Amino acid sequence: MSKFKLAMIVALCAAVVVPAFTRTPQAPASSSAASAPDPKLPDSKLPDPKLPDPKLPDAKLVEDLVYANRILSDQVVVDAFGHVSERDDKDPNRFLLARSVAPALVTKADILEFDRNGEPIDARGRAVYLERFIHAAIYRARPDVKAIVHSHSPAVIPFGVTGTILRPIYHMSAFLGAGAPVFEIRNGAGMTNMMITDNKLGDALAKSLGDGTVVLMRGHGSVAVGDSILQVVHRAIYTEVNARLQAEAARLGSINFLTPEEAAKADAQTDSMASISRPWELWKSRIGKID
Amino acid sequence: MSKFKLAMIVALCAAVVVPAFTRTPQAPASSSAASAPDPKLPDSKLPDPKLPDPKLPDAKLVEDLVYANRILSDQVVVDAFGHVSERDDKDPNRFLLARSVAPALVTKADILEFDRNGEPIDARGRAVYLERFIHAAIYRARPDVKAIVHSHSPAVIPFGVTGTILRPIYHMSAFLGAGAPVFEIRNGAGMTNMMITDNKLGDALAKSLGDGTVVLMRGHGSVAVGDSILQVVHRAIYTEVNARLQAEAARLGSINFLTPEEAAKADAQTDSMASISRPWELWKSRIGKID
Amino acid sequence: MSKFKLAMIVALCAAVVVPAFTRTPQAPASSSAASAPDPKLPDSKLPDPKLPDPKLPDAKLVEDLVYANRILSDQVVVDAFGHVSERDDKDPNRFLLARSVAPALVTKADILEFDRNGEPIDARGRAVYLERFIHAAIYRARPDVKAIVHSHSPAVIPFGVTGTILRPIYHMSAFLGAGAPVFEIRNGAGMTNMMITDNKLGDALAKSLGDGTVVLMRGHGSVAVGDSILQVVHRAIYTEVNARLQAEAARLGSINFLTPEEAAKADAQTDSMASISRPWELWKSRIGKID
Amino acid sequence: MSKFKLAMIVALCAAVVVPAFTRTPQAPASSSAASAPDPKLPDSKLPDPKLPDPKLPDAKLVEDLVYANRILSDQVVVDAFGHVSERDDKDPNRFLLARSVAPALVTKADILEFDRNGEPIDARGRAVYLERFIHAAIYRARPDVKAIVHSHSPAVIPFGVTGTILRPIYHMSAFLGAGAPVFEIRNGAGMTNMMITDNKLGDALAKSLGDGTVVLMRGHGSVAVGDSILQVVHRAIYTEVNARLQAEAARLGSINFLTPEEAAKADAQTDSMASISRPWELWKSRIGKID
């Protein structure tokens, strides 16, 4: 019997005795990244099974999100910081995101659901990421976006602070198109702590992203978006690779980038599900089984 | 009893009950990289044993090709993309290449045979690499070539887009001779998706390679060729190492490269079977047993 | 029963039969880094339990110090050289530091206690670090400092010898404020062996540090300080990361650093216990159990 | 009972039944690096025990040489190429060096003895390194030298081809003194294959080294020498580290190197047995048990 089938049966049985998971929006949880995460909390499975509610996000979605967290850490896109989210397949006004914990340590039990304003539906006492508004704002602004990665991936940082545009140096990062825009938090908000800690700052960031695939954040990091968890992981990783290659090339001479037309044609191939499935399987094989 | 002898006996026994492996060229398989790889396909061993056919490629050849895939991944020449092929030792019009899968995950059962036009003899339902025409075209143009690596190895990319010539900085990469040429796909084909997806593009690439050992591809990657799987793996790895060293040296000052005469003399030594056997054994020892 | 409770009970029982650990300052131990470490010495646990003395440093403090040693090695801030210390929580005139050994190999039994002049209270025959005066001098000058890291972390070295100021390129290294000062040993001491081998040199270094968080040492390395072992480890690691990113960015163009005001605001967030607990748990998870 | 005592007893017992190891110089072995290494040869232990001969090299010497091989590979100073040798403690006209094999794979049974002309005393059918004359020539020219490393360590290569002098950027590489000389093989030998394949070329290289600690070889690699296996491993590793740091610093600005006086004073400390024992124990701990 497949692991998924087994999990489904366990979930259905558990539903009889487990208290209902109420999906009614609640007041914002009082917990925040300012309170230390408590690893001793019981591992209540999310989605918490509740038979009458057909809107629970797919179990495969949760599993892929856990893999995405681990893969982004293994591929050095995130360290202890950075996060990846996924739009709820049943309710487009909600998204899934881990509690405040290093991506390498995320398990299924750490995945929480958030509403369109970035507040947890039920934080279950867990601390949540301070910058969850990055995700909320972009999901509001971009209905086509199904998954988002925010990171401080190292090779990208220099492009955010020097005015050098990050552009596609080869076919694998053709999704960068004519180049990634840079979000300057000073423009709207003056002197800040550099972080996206509310919806207003989130909206400003989403505006900088526009209809693009990647936006850099000056003195902070970057955000990649995609139409699936596979695509956004692929984009976050090759954004970092492109930055590494472009910085190297810039020292050798003037760079002959993909033209916008080449980028569009290459993107249709390298960014397709067929193409991104190959690295996804490789990256997953390096992670092994997850909880 | 050695593993090879055992494998041979098993193969001969199996030949009695396994349907014949037809070597008659077939219509191009409908499968392509555009269809997702199916890891659940049965692991039918290739070469499929068929007693009356003395033209089956050597089992050692298949094993070495699997090692080459794993080594190139372990040595960071390929990531999830890139591929390595080998000319069939029994039929020079054919070559061996894995199905569409990340090189790190290649097993013997993934090795398929292709004809001189880059079409699979029998894809057995597997998806095949979109850019198999790189291999087909070079095997057609260069009878001396027995093995080919195509990769996006990172340090080489900047040399393909800046006009800086990749030249031998030390004896280990003497095979670069007077420097590697760069293939500009725009010259013949205008705005493309940057990939070698048919024989016409393959022929243009082979023409850029000429009688050389390595050709760079602008905005894409590179190709190395050799007279054996050991030599081509050696060349692909030291092409990447040379690129890394040359980029570093270029920042320190003007580089005193090997002269063409030094390169020719050093190549006779460092590119010989005696010399390349030493790293091959080391690289294999890092991979361990293969399936 | 928790490991800590168990350890406490074992410690109390052992106190009945183990000879008393005298805390009376002693003459400086004759052993120094010049005598080779003796790994065969009995693993007498420190702090040596002595019931009547309530001033023994907390067991958790010792454990965290061992983790700090291993983490700094795992994160490539220290190699075989470099050291991390912690002020004694019971006696602010004393600090804890390992015997002379590579940080990656430090165990609880290697932790020694030193007085305000940098002399071991009881070296138990162990060789001690030649440069323990770095720690002693800073603990004397900065009552707010609870933990210190000295390292030769690689990306920081170039900033100490070129006059380029190390400044915060992003929020994670906001603790660098307006930039790290550089200690020039030649100024006070002329031609030396570059090392801080006595209290006078230590005082000069502490003066260069001033009320800062990090000071570079020309032709040698750097020192980071913090108000806890977690904070100083966090700062030592992100000092190295910032150096790497700043060096890369400097090659791309003029850098838009965090302004001092942005740095102060970001520091209040990224340098807080809530924020630094997340990477600490990740880094510890990579080390596993310690002795 | 210690491993060494046990090994000594086994060696003495074996001496009764094992044929004598003749130390009479023999004609140069016909085998060379040009013949592929045969891993199937019996693992006859070297030194082969022979009771009446008190001149056999110390077993600890052989063990340290094996560790040196593995450490240099683990620390990325050598890849499949490069070698480390040690002068025989009983006969200064002889030295120990592995058969032609990748350093990472060297075992005690691979260690051979060579005479002052670089010829194996008894190759036992093994292929030997083509460039063993590097070692022979330096042992002849420099009685103070007890151990030698030849490598193509990557960060050093650019300094050999650009005219930028490798100089001590910090105390850990103070042994570089006023800077490492560069050997230009063209000066005496014109166009060659870049390799030191005879004693005449070896003598020219030894002359370039002079009374120094490290000499670079243009378009090839470098050689480090020391008064012990620990010291030469330490120097080979920190030569590579210094090259990495110096190249980085050169991009940030003009470098304030250690003055020759600072280098001499620092060297007395950082190059001492007390100092180099610490990393040696760390590096050994990463290798584990050896054969």
Coordinates of N, CA and C in Angstrom, one line a residue, chain D residues 188-281:
Chain D
G188 N 65.9 27.2 -18.9 CA 67.0 26.3 -19.2 C 66.7 25.3 -20.2
A189 N 65.4 24.9 -20.4 CA 65.1 23.8 -21.2 C 64.2 24.1 -22.4
G190 N 63.8 25.3 -22.6 CA 63.0 25.7 -23.8 C 61.6 25.1 -23.8
M191 N 61.1 24.7 -24.9 CA 59.8 24.1 -25.0 C 59.8 22.7 -24.5
T192 N 59.1 22.4 -23.4 CA 59.1 21.0 -22.8 C 57.6 20.6 -22.6
N193 N 57.5 19.4 -22.0 CA 56.1 19.0 -21.6 C 55.8 19.5 -20.2
M194 N 56.6 20.4 -19.7 CA 56.4 21.1 -18.4 C 56.7 20.3 -17.2
M195 N 57.1 19.1 -17.3 CA 57.3 18.2 -16.2 C 58.7 17.9 -15.9
I196 N 59.0 17.6 -14.6 CA 60.4 17.4 -14.1 C 60.6 15.9 -14.2
T197 N 61.1 15.5 -15.4 CA 61.2 14.1 -15.7 C 62.6 13.5 -15.6
D198 N 63.6 14.4 -15.2 CA 64.9 13.8 -15.1 C 65.7 14.7 -14.0
N199 N 66.9 14.2 -13.7 CA 67.6 14.9 -12.6 C 68.1 16.3 -13.0
K200 N 68.4 16.5 -14.3 CA 68.8 17.8 -14.8 C 67.8 18.8 -14.5
L201 N 66.5 18.5 -14.9 CA 65.4 19.4 -14.6 C 65.2 19.6 -13.1
G202 N 65.4 18.5 -12.4 CA 65.2 18.5 -10.9 C 66.2 19.5 -10.3
D203 N 67.5 19.4 -10.8 CA 68.5 20.3 -10.3 C 68.2 21.8 -10.5
A204 N 67.6 22.0 -11.7 CA 67.3 23.4 -12.1 C 66.2 23.9 -11.1
L205 N 65.2 23.1 -10.9 CA 64.1 23.4 -9.9 C 64.7 23.7 -8.5
A206 N 65.6 22.8 -8.1 CA 66.2 22.9 -6.7 C 66.9 24.3 -6.6
K207 N 67.5 24.7 -7.8 CA 68.3 25.9 -7.8 C 67.3 27.1 -7.6
S208 N 66.2 27.0 -8.2 CA 65.2 28.1 -8.1 C 64.6 28.2 -6.7
L209 N 64.5 27.0 -6.0 CA 64.0 27.0 -4.7 C 65.0 27.6 -3.7
G210 N 66.3 27.4 -4.1 CA 67.4 28.0 -3.2 C 67.3 27.5 -1.8
D211 N 67.4 28.5 -0.8 CA 67.3 28.0 0.6 C 65.9 28.4 1.1
G212 N 64.9 28.5 0.2 CA 63.5 28.9 0.5 C 62.7 27.7 1.0
T213 N 61.4 28.0 1.3 CA 60.5 27.0 1.8 C 59.5 26.6 0.7
V214 N 59.2 27.4 -0.3 CA 58.3 27.1 -1.3 C 58.8 27.7 -2.6
V215 N 58.6 26.9 -3.7 CA 58.9 27.4 -5.1 C 57.7 27.1 -6.0
L216 N 57.3 28.1 -6.7 CA 56.2 27.9 -7.7 C 56.8 27.4 -9.0
M217 N 56.0 26.7 -9.8 CA 56.4 26.2 -11.1 C 55.5 26.8 -12.1
R218 N 55.9 27.6 -13.0 CA 55.1 28.3 -14.0 C 54.3 27.3 -14.8
G219 N 53.0 27.4 -14.9 CA 52.2 26.5 -15.8 C 52.1 25.1 -15.3
H220 N 52.4 24.9 -14.0 CA 52.5 23.5 -13.5 C 51.9 23.4 -12.1
G221 N 52.6 24.0 -11.1 CA 52.2 23.8 -9.7 C 53.2 24.4 -8.7
S222 N 53.6 23.7 -7.7 CA 54.5 24.3 -6.7 C 55.1 23.1 -5.9
V223 N 56.2 23.5 -5.1 CA 56.8 22.6 -4.2 C 57.0 23.2 -2.9
A224 N 56.7 22.5 -1.8 CA 57.0 23.0 -0.5 C 57.9 22.0 0.2
V225 N 58.9 22.6 1.0 CA 59.8 21.7 1.8 C 59.7 22.0 3.2
G226 N 60.2 21.1 4.1 CA 60.1 21.3 5.5 C 61.1 20.4 6.2
D227 N 61.2 20.6 7.5 CA 62.2 19.8 8.3 C 61.5 18.6 8.9
S228 N 60.2 18.4 8.6 CA 59.5 17.2 9.1 C 58.2 17.0 8.2
I229 N 57.6 15.9 8.3 CA 56.4 15.7 7.5 C 55.3 16.6 8.0
L230 N 55.2 16.8 9.3 CA 54.2 17.7 9.8 C 54.4 19.2 9.3
Q231 N 55.7 19.6 9.3 CA 55.9 21.0 8.8 C 55.6 21.1 7.3
V232 N 56.0 20.2 6.5 CA 55.7 20.3 5.1 C 54.3 20.3 4.8
V233 N 53.5 19.5 5.5 CA 52.1 19.4 5.2 C 51.4 20.7 5.6
H234 N 51.9 21.2 6.8 CA 51.4 22.5 7.3 C 51.7 23.6 6.2
R235 N 52.9 23.6 5.7 CA 53.3 24.6 4.7 C 52.5 24.5 3.4
A236 N 52.4 23.3 2.9 CA 51.6 23.1 1.7 C 50.2 23.6 1.8
I237 N 49.6 23.3 2.9 CA 48.2 23.7 3.1 C 48.1 25.2 3.3
Y238 N 49.0 25.8 4.1 CA 48.9 27.3 4.3 C 49.4 28.1 3.1
T239 N 50.2 27.5 2.2 CA 50.6 28.1 1.0 C 49.3 28.3 0.1
E240 N 48.5 27.3 0.0 CA 47.3 27.3 -0.7 C 46.3 28.3 -0.1
V241 N 46.2 28.3 1.3 CA 45.3 29.3 1.9 C 45.8 30.7 1.7
N242 N 47.1 30.9 1.8 CA 47.6 32.3 1.5 C 47.3 32.8 0.1
A243 N 47.5 31.9 -0.8 CA 47.2 32.2 -2.2 C 45.7 32.7 -2.4
R244 N 44.8 31.9 -1.8 CA 43.4 32.2 -1.8 C 43.1 33.6 -1.2
L245 N 43.7 33.9 0.0 CA 43.5 35.1 0.6 C 44.1 36.3 -0.1
Q246 N 45.3 36.1 -0.6 CA 46.0 37.1 -1.3 C 45.3 37.5 -2.6
A247 N 44.8 36.5 -3.3 CA 44.1 36.9 -4.5 C 42.8 37.7 -4.2
E248 N 42.1 37.3 -3.1 CA 40.9 38.1 -2.7 C 41.3 39.5 -2.3
A249 N 42.4 39.6 -1.5 CA 42.8 40.9 -1.1 C 43.2 41.8 -2.2
A250 N 43.9 41.2 -3.2 CA 44.4 42.0 -4.3 C 43.3 42.8 -5.0
R251 N 42.1 42.2 -5.0 CA 40.9 42.8 -5.6 C 40.3 44.0 -4.8
L252 N 40.6 44.0 -3.5 CA 40.1 45.0 -2.7 C 41.0 46.3 -2.6
G253 N 42.3 46.1 -2.8 CA 43.2 47.2 -2.8 C 44.7 46.8 -2.6
S254 N 45.5 47.7 -2.3 CA 46.9 47.5 -2.1 C 47.1 46.8 -0.8
I255 N 47.9 45.7 -0.8 CA 48.0 44.8 0.4 C 49.2 45.2 1.3
N256 N 48.9 45.3 2.6 CA 49.9 45.5 3.6 C 50.4 44.2 4.1
F257 N 51.5 43.6 3.5 CA 52.0 42.3 3.8 C 52.8 42.3 5.1
L258 N 53.0 41.2 5.7 CA 54.0 41.1 6.8 C 55.3 41.6 6.2
T259 N 56.0 42.4 7.0 CA 57.4 42.8 6.6 C 58.3 41.5 6.8
P260 N 59.4 41.5 6.2 CA 60.3 40.3 6.4 C 60.6 40.1 7.9
E261 N 60.7 41.2 8.6 CA 61.0 41.1 10.1 C 59.8 40.4 10.8
E262 N 58.6 40.9 10.5 CA 57.4 40.3 11.1 C 57.3 38.9 10.7
A263 N 57.6 38.6 9.4 CA 57.5 37.2 8.9 C 58.4 36.3 9.7
A264 N 59.7 36.8 9.9 CA 60.7 35.9 10.6 C 60.2 35.7 12.0
K265 N 59.7 36.7 12.7 CA 59.3 36.5 14.1 C 58.0 35.6 14.2
A266 N 57.1 35.9 13.3 CA 55.8 35.1 13.3 C 56.2 33.6 13.0
D267 N 57.1 33.4 12.0 CA 57.4 32.1 11.6 C 58.0 31.2 12.7
A268 N 58.8 31.9 13.6 CA 59.3 31.2 14.7 C 58.3 30.6 15.6
Q269 N 57.1 31.2 15.6 CA 56.0 30.7 16.4 C 55.1 29.8 15.6
T270 N 54.6 30.3 14.5 CA 53.5 29.5 13.8 C 54.0 28.3 13.1
D271 N 55.3 28.2 12.8 CA 55.9 27.1 12.1 C 56.6 26.1 13.1
S272 N 56.5 26.4 14.4 CA 57.1 25.5 15.4 C 56.3 24.2 15.5
M273 N 57.0 23.2 16.1 CA 56.3 21.9 16.3 C 55.1 22.0 17.2
A274 N 55.2 22.9 18.2 CA 54.1 23.0 19.1 C 52.8 23.6 18.3
S275 N 53.1 24.5 17.4 CA 52.0 25.1 16.7 C 51.4 24.2 15.6
I276 N 52.3 23.5 14.9 CA 51.8 22.7 13.8 C 51.2 21.3 14.3
S277 N 51.5 21.0 15.5 CA 50.9 19.7 16.1 C 49.4 19.8 16.2
R278 N 48.9 21.1 16.5 CA 47.4 21.2 16.7 C 46.7 20.9 15.4
P279 N 47.0 21.6 14.3 CA 46.2 21.2 13.0 C 46.5 19.8 12.6
W280 N 47.7 19.3 12.8 CA 48.0 17.9 12.4 C 47.0 16.9 13.1
E281 N 46.7 17.1 14.4 CA 45.8 16.2 15.1 C 44.4 16.4 14.5

